[in-house]
Amino acid sequence: MRILSTLFFISGFAALVYQVVWQRTLFAIYGINIESVTVVVTAFMLGLGLGSLAGGAVSKDPRRPVVLLFAAVEATIGLFGAVSLPLFRGVGQATLALSPAAVAFVTFLLILAPTMLMGSTLPLLVAHFTRLSKNVGRSVGLLYFINTLGSALASVVSVVVLLPRLGQGHAVHVAALLNLAAAATAFVLHQRQKGASGETSSSSSSSSSSSSSSSNAAELAR
C-alpha cells in the first residue's frame, strides 16, 4: 500500500503539471478570454468526474486486476502527455478557420479524453485498498489526500521550477516520465501479487492434496 500511495502522489503531481501547461498552451493557441477559460476548466472537471464514474464501474468486479488497470491508465496518460503539445498545436493550426463554437468543441474533446483517464485512477486504487483494508472511508480519505497533496506540490513546482527552467515542452515530458515510471512500478507490483497469489494457491492445493492423501491412507488402513 505504501508504494501504491507513492505512485498515486506522483500521479497527482503529473496531472497538475499537465493542467498548468495545457492551459497555457491552449490559451496561447486560442487566446485568453472568458470563453476559452470556461471551456478548458469545464473539460478538466467533467473529464475527472466522468473518469471517476467509469473507474468506479470497472472496479466493481473483484476479479478485475485494478493495479494492472491503474498501470495501463498511467501508461496511456504518459504517452498522451508526451505528444500532447505537438498535438494541441497541430489541431490549433487545423481549426483556426473554424467557428468559435467548433473550436470550443474540439478543444473540449482534446482535454476530455486524458482527464477521464486521470479521473479513473482514484476509484481503481480505492477498490484495491478497500480489498486489503476492508475500510472504504479510510481508503478514499487517504488516497484523495495523497493525490491532492501531489497536485498541490506540483502547482508550486510548475510555476517556480519547471516552467521557468525547462519550459512547457520539457515540463510536460517530466510529467510523462513520471506517469510511465508509475505505470512500470504498478505493473511490477501486479506481477508480484500475481506470483504471490499463485504460490498461495499452490500451497493450499498441496495442503488439500496432502490432507486428501492422508484421509485416503486412513481409509485404506481401516
GROMACS .gro file of C-alpha atoms in nm:
model
  222
    1MET     CA    1   0.000   0.000   0.000
    2ARG     CA    2   0.286   0.236   0.072
    3ILE     CA    3   0.430   0.200  -0.278
    4LEU     CA    4   0.090   0.249  -0.441
    5SER     CA    5   0.030   0.555  -0.225
    6THR     CA    6   0.359   0.699  -0.350
    7LEU     CA    7   0.260   0.621  -0.708
    8PHE     CA    8  -0.071   0.799  -0.659
    9PHE     CA    9   0.114   1.102  -0.520
   10ILE     CA   10   0.325   1.102  -0.838
   11SER     CA   11   0.012   1.063  -1.048
   12GLY     CA   12  -0.147   1.368  -0.884
   13PHE     CA   13   0.174   1.564  -0.932
   14ALA     CA   14   0.190   1.484  -1.303
   15ALA     CA   15  -0.179   1.564  -1.354
   16LEU     CA   16  -0.140   1.915  -1.220
   17VAL     CA   17   0.169   1.978  -1.433
   18TYR     CA   18  -0.041   1.883  -1.737
   19GLN     CA   19  -0.322   2.113  -1.630
   20VAL     CA   20  -0.093   2.412  -1.589
   21VAL     CA   21   0.095   2.353  -1.915
   22TRP     CA   22  -0.207   2.257  -2.125
   23GLN     CA   23  -0.399   2.564  -2.012
   24ARG     CA   24  -0.110   2.791  -2.106
   25THR     CA   25  -0.067   2.618  -2.441
   26LEU     CA   26  -0.436   2.630  -2.532
   27PHE     CA   27  -0.464   2.992  -2.424
   28ALA     CA   28  -0.166   3.073  -2.648
   29ILE     CA   29  -0.337   2.897  -2.940
   30TYR     CA   30  -0.695   3.013  -2.897
   31GLY     CA   31  -0.648   3.326  -2.689
   32ILE     CA   32  -0.724   3.414  -2.329
   33ASN     CA   33  -1.085   3.513  -2.278
   34ILE     CA   34  -1.367   3.408  -2.052
   35GLU     CA   35  -1.498   3.159  -2.310
   36SER     CA   36  -1.169   2.972  -2.353
   37VAL     CA   37  -1.107   2.960  -1.978
   38THR     CA   38  -1.457   2.822  -1.928
   39VAL     CA   39  -1.409   2.552  -2.193
   40VAL     CA   40  -1.073   2.435  -2.056
   41VAL     CA   41  -1.181   2.428  -1.691
   42THR     CA   42  -1.514   2.262  -1.775
   43ALA     CA   43  -1.340   1.992  -1.979
   44PHE     CA   44  -1.097   1.924  -1.693
   45MET     CA   45  -1.368   1.900  -1.429
   46LEU     CA   46  -1.610   1.700  -1.643
   47GLY     CA   47  -1.334   1.464  -1.757
   48LEU     CA   48  -1.227   1.393  -1.399
   49GLY     CA   49  -1.588   1.332  -1.298
   50LEU     CA   50  -1.671   1.102  -1.590
   51GLY     CA   51  -1.344   0.916  -1.543
   52SER     CA   52  -1.425   0.863  -1.179
   53LEU     CA   53  -1.762   0.713  -1.273
   54ALA     CA   54  -1.600   0.486  -1.532
   55GLY     CA   55  -1.328   0.374  -1.293
   56GLY     CA   56  -1.585   0.302  -1.027
   57ALA     CA   57  -1.788   0.088  -1.266
   58VAL     CA   58  -1.482  -0.107  -1.381
   59SER     CA   59  -1.354  -0.169  -1.028
   60LYS     CA   60  -1.684  -0.317  -0.905
   61ASP     CA   61  -1.588  -0.663  -1.020
   62PRO     CA   62  -1.340  -0.801  -0.762
   63ARG     CA   63  -1.189  -1.033  -1.024
   64ARG     CA   64  -1.056  -0.741  -1.226
   65PRO     CA   65  -0.685  -0.662  -1.168
   66VAL     CA   66  -0.720  -0.299  -1.064
   67VAL     CA   67  -0.347  -0.246  -1.010
   68LEU     CA   68  -0.279  -0.364  -1.364
   69LEU     CA   69  -0.556  -0.136  -1.492
   70PHE     CA   70  -0.401   0.152  -1.297
   71ALA     CA   71  -0.067   0.077  -1.467
   72ALA     CA   72  -0.234   0.077  -1.809
   73VAL     CA   73  -0.410   0.408  -1.741
   74GLU     CA   74  -0.090   0.573  -1.618
   75ALA     CA   75   0.099   0.449  -1.925
   76THR     CA   76  -0.170   0.586  -2.157
   77ILE     CA   77  -0.169   0.924  -1.982
   78GLY     CA   78   0.212   0.934  -2.007
   79LEU     CA   79   0.211   0.852  -2.379
   80PHE     CA   80  -0.059   1.112  -2.446
   81GLY     CA   81   0.130   1.366  -2.238
   82ALA     CA   82   0.450   1.308  -2.434
   83VAL     CA   83   0.281   1.403  -2.764
   84SER     CA   84   0.022   1.642  -2.624
   85LEU     CA   85   0.184   1.976  -2.709
   86PRO     CA   86   0.258   1.896  -3.076
   87LEU     CA   87  -0.096   1.752  -3.097
   88PHE     CA   88  -0.253   2.065  -2.949
   89ARG     CA   89  -0.053   2.291  -3.182
   90GLY     CA   90  -0.138   2.081  -3.486
   91VAL     CA   91  -0.508   2.080  -3.403
   92GLY     CA   92  -0.488   2.453  -3.330
   93GLN     CA   93  -0.347   2.521  -3.675
   94ALA     CA   94  -0.609   2.299  -3.837
   95THR     CA   95  -0.901   2.464  -3.659
   96LEU     CA   96  -0.806   2.830  -3.693
   97ALA     CA   97  -1.062   2.882  -3.969
   98LEU     CA   98  -1.347   2.714  -3.784
   99SER     CA   99  -1.623   2.891  -3.597
  100PRO     CA  100  -1.572   2.971  -3.226
  101ALA     CA  101  -1.827   2.703  -3.132
  102ALA     CA  102  -1.643   2.438  -3.336
  103VAL     CA  103  -1.308   2.542  -3.189
  104ALA     CA  104  -1.453   2.521  -2.839
  105PHE     CA  105  -1.589   2.174  -2.912
  106VAL     CA  106  -1.256   2.047  -3.046
  107THR     CA  107  -1.068   2.193  -2.751
  108PHE     CA  108  -1.317   2.033  -2.517
  109LEU     CA  109  -1.262   1.690  -2.674
  110LEU     CA  110  -0.883   1.726  -2.669
  111ILE     CA  111  -0.878   1.765  -2.293
  112LEU     CA  112  -1.170   1.540  -2.208
  113ALA     CA  113  -1.005   1.209  -2.302
  114PRO     CA  114  -0.686   1.238  -2.090
  115THR     CA  115  -0.871   1.390  -1.794
  116MET     CA  116  -1.117   1.099  -1.797
  117LEU     CA  117  -0.818   0.866  -1.764
  118MET     CA  118  -0.686   1.074  -1.475
  119GLY     CA  119  -1.024   1.062  -1.303
  120SER     CA  120  -1.044   0.685  -1.329
  121THR     CA  121  -0.731   0.624  -1.121
  122LEU     CA  122  -0.885   0.713  -0.784
  123PRO     CA  123  -1.167   0.453  -0.784
  124LEU     CA  124  -0.929   0.187  -0.918
  125LEU     CA  125  -0.689   0.230  -0.629
  126VAL     CA  126  -0.972   0.276  -0.377
  127ALA     CA  127  -1.102  -0.065  -0.485
  128HIS     CA  128  -0.758  -0.218  -0.430
  129PHE     CA  129  -0.705  -0.055  -0.090
  130THR     CA  130  -1.057  -0.148   0.021
  131ARG     CA  131  -1.000  -0.512  -0.070
  132LEU     CA  132  -0.694  -0.509   0.157
  133SER     CA  133  -0.816  -0.294   0.448
  134LYS     CA  134  -1.194  -0.360   0.426
  135ASN     CA  135  -1.240   0.009   0.507
  136VAL     CA  136  -1.387   0.224   0.228
  137GLY     CA  137  -1.381   0.552   0.418
  138ARG     CA  138  -1.016   0.524   0.517
  139SER     CA  139  -0.916   0.419   0.164
  140VAL     CA  140  -1.097   0.708  -0.002
  141GLY     CA  141  -0.974   0.964   0.252
  142LEU     CA  142  -0.612   0.851   0.238
  143LEU     CA  143  -0.589   0.830  -0.140
  144TYR     CA  144  -0.773   1.157  -0.200
  145PHE     CA  145  -0.539   1.331   0.045
  146ILE     CA  146  -0.227   1.183  -0.116
  147ASN     CA  147  -0.335   1.269  -0.469
  148THR     CA  148  -0.435   1.622  -0.372
  149LEU     CA  149  -0.105   1.668  -0.189
  150GLY     CA  150   0.083   1.572  -0.505
  151SER     CA  151  -0.126   1.816  -0.710
  152ALA     CA  152  -0.071   2.097  -0.458
  153LEU     CA  153   0.304   2.045  -0.467
  154ALA     CA  154   0.300   2.036  -0.847
  155SER     CA  155   0.116   2.367  -0.873
  156VAL     CA  156   0.405   2.533  -0.689
  157VAL     CA  157   0.688   2.338  -0.855
  158SER     CA  158   0.543   2.401  -1.202
  159VAL     CA  159   0.543   2.776  -1.160
  160VAL     CA  160   0.863   2.812  -0.958
  161VAL     CA  161   1.087   2.543  -1.112
  162LEU     CA  162   0.959   2.352  -1.414
  163LEU     CA  163   0.823   2.624  -1.641
  164PRO     CA  164   1.093   2.888  -1.575
  165ARG     CA  165   1.384   2.643  -1.610
  166LEU     CA  166   1.256   2.379  -1.852
  167GLY     CA  167   0.979   2.546  -2.050
  168GLN     CA  168   0.644   2.395  -2.138
  169GLY     CA  169   0.776   2.117  -2.362
  170HIS     CA  170   1.023   1.969  -2.114
  171ALA     CA  171   0.785   2.024  -1.820
  172VAL     CA  172   0.530   1.804  -1.996
  173HIS     CA  173   0.800   1.547  -2.069
  174VAL     CA  174   0.884   1.534  -1.698
  175ALA     CA  175   0.517   1.467  -1.620
  176ALA     CA  176   0.503   1.198  -1.889
  177LEU     CA  177   0.812   1.025  -1.749
  178LEU     CA  178   0.655   1.029  -1.402
  179ASN     CA  179   0.340   0.865  -1.542
  180LEU     CA  180   0.541   0.600  -1.725
  181ALA     CA  181   0.754   0.530  -1.417
  182ALA     CA  182   0.438   0.493  -1.208
  183ALA     CA  183   0.295   0.258  -1.471
  184ALA     CA  184   0.608   0.041  -1.477
  185THR     CA  185   0.620   0.019  -1.098
  186ALA     CA  186   0.250  -0.067  -1.072
  187PHE     CA  187   0.295  -0.336  -1.338
  188VAL     CA  188   0.580  -0.492  -1.139
  189LEU     CA  189   0.364  -0.481  -0.824
  190HIS     CA  190   0.082  -0.655  -1.008
  191GLN     CA  191   0.315  -0.926  -1.132
  192ARG     CA  192   0.449  -0.982  -0.779
  193GLN     CA  193   0.098  -1.002  -0.635
  194LYS     CA  194   0.000  -1.242  -0.909
  195GLY     CA  195   0.304  -1.458  -0.834
  196ALA     CA  196   0.233  -1.450  -0.460
  197SER     CA  197  -0.131  -1.547  -0.520
  198GLY     CA  198  -0.018  -1.835  -0.739
  199GLU     CA  199   0.219  -1.960  -0.470
  200THR     CA  200  -0.056  -1.933  -0.207
  201SER     CA  201  -0.299  -2.126  -0.426
  202SER     CA  202  -0.034  -2.387  -0.496
  203SER     CA  203   0.040  -2.424  -0.123
  204SER     CA  204  -0.332  -2.455  -0.047
  205SER     CA  205  -0.369  -2.718  -0.317
  206SER     CA  206  -0.070  -2.908  -0.182
  207SER     CA  207  -0.214  -2.893   0.169
  208SER     CA  208  -0.551  -3.013   0.043
  209SER     CA  209  -0.385  -3.285  -0.157
  210SER     CA  210  -0.184  -3.396   0.145
  211SER     CA  211  -0.496  -3.396   0.361
  212SER     CA  212  -0.679  -3.595   0.099
  213SER     CA  213  -0.394  -3.843   0.070
  214SER     CA  214  -0.386  -3.880   0.448
  215SER     CA  215  -0.758  -3.939   0.454
  216ASN     CA  216  -0.730  -4.198   0.181
  217ALA     CA  217  -0.444  -4.366   0.364
  218ALA     CA  218  -0.650  -4.370   0.682
  219GLU     CA  219  -0.942  -4.520   0.495
  220LEU     CA  220  -0.716  -4.786   0.350
  221ALA     CA  221  -0.565  -4.853   0.692
  222ARG     CA  222  -0.911  -4.924   0.830
   0.00000   0.00000   0.00000
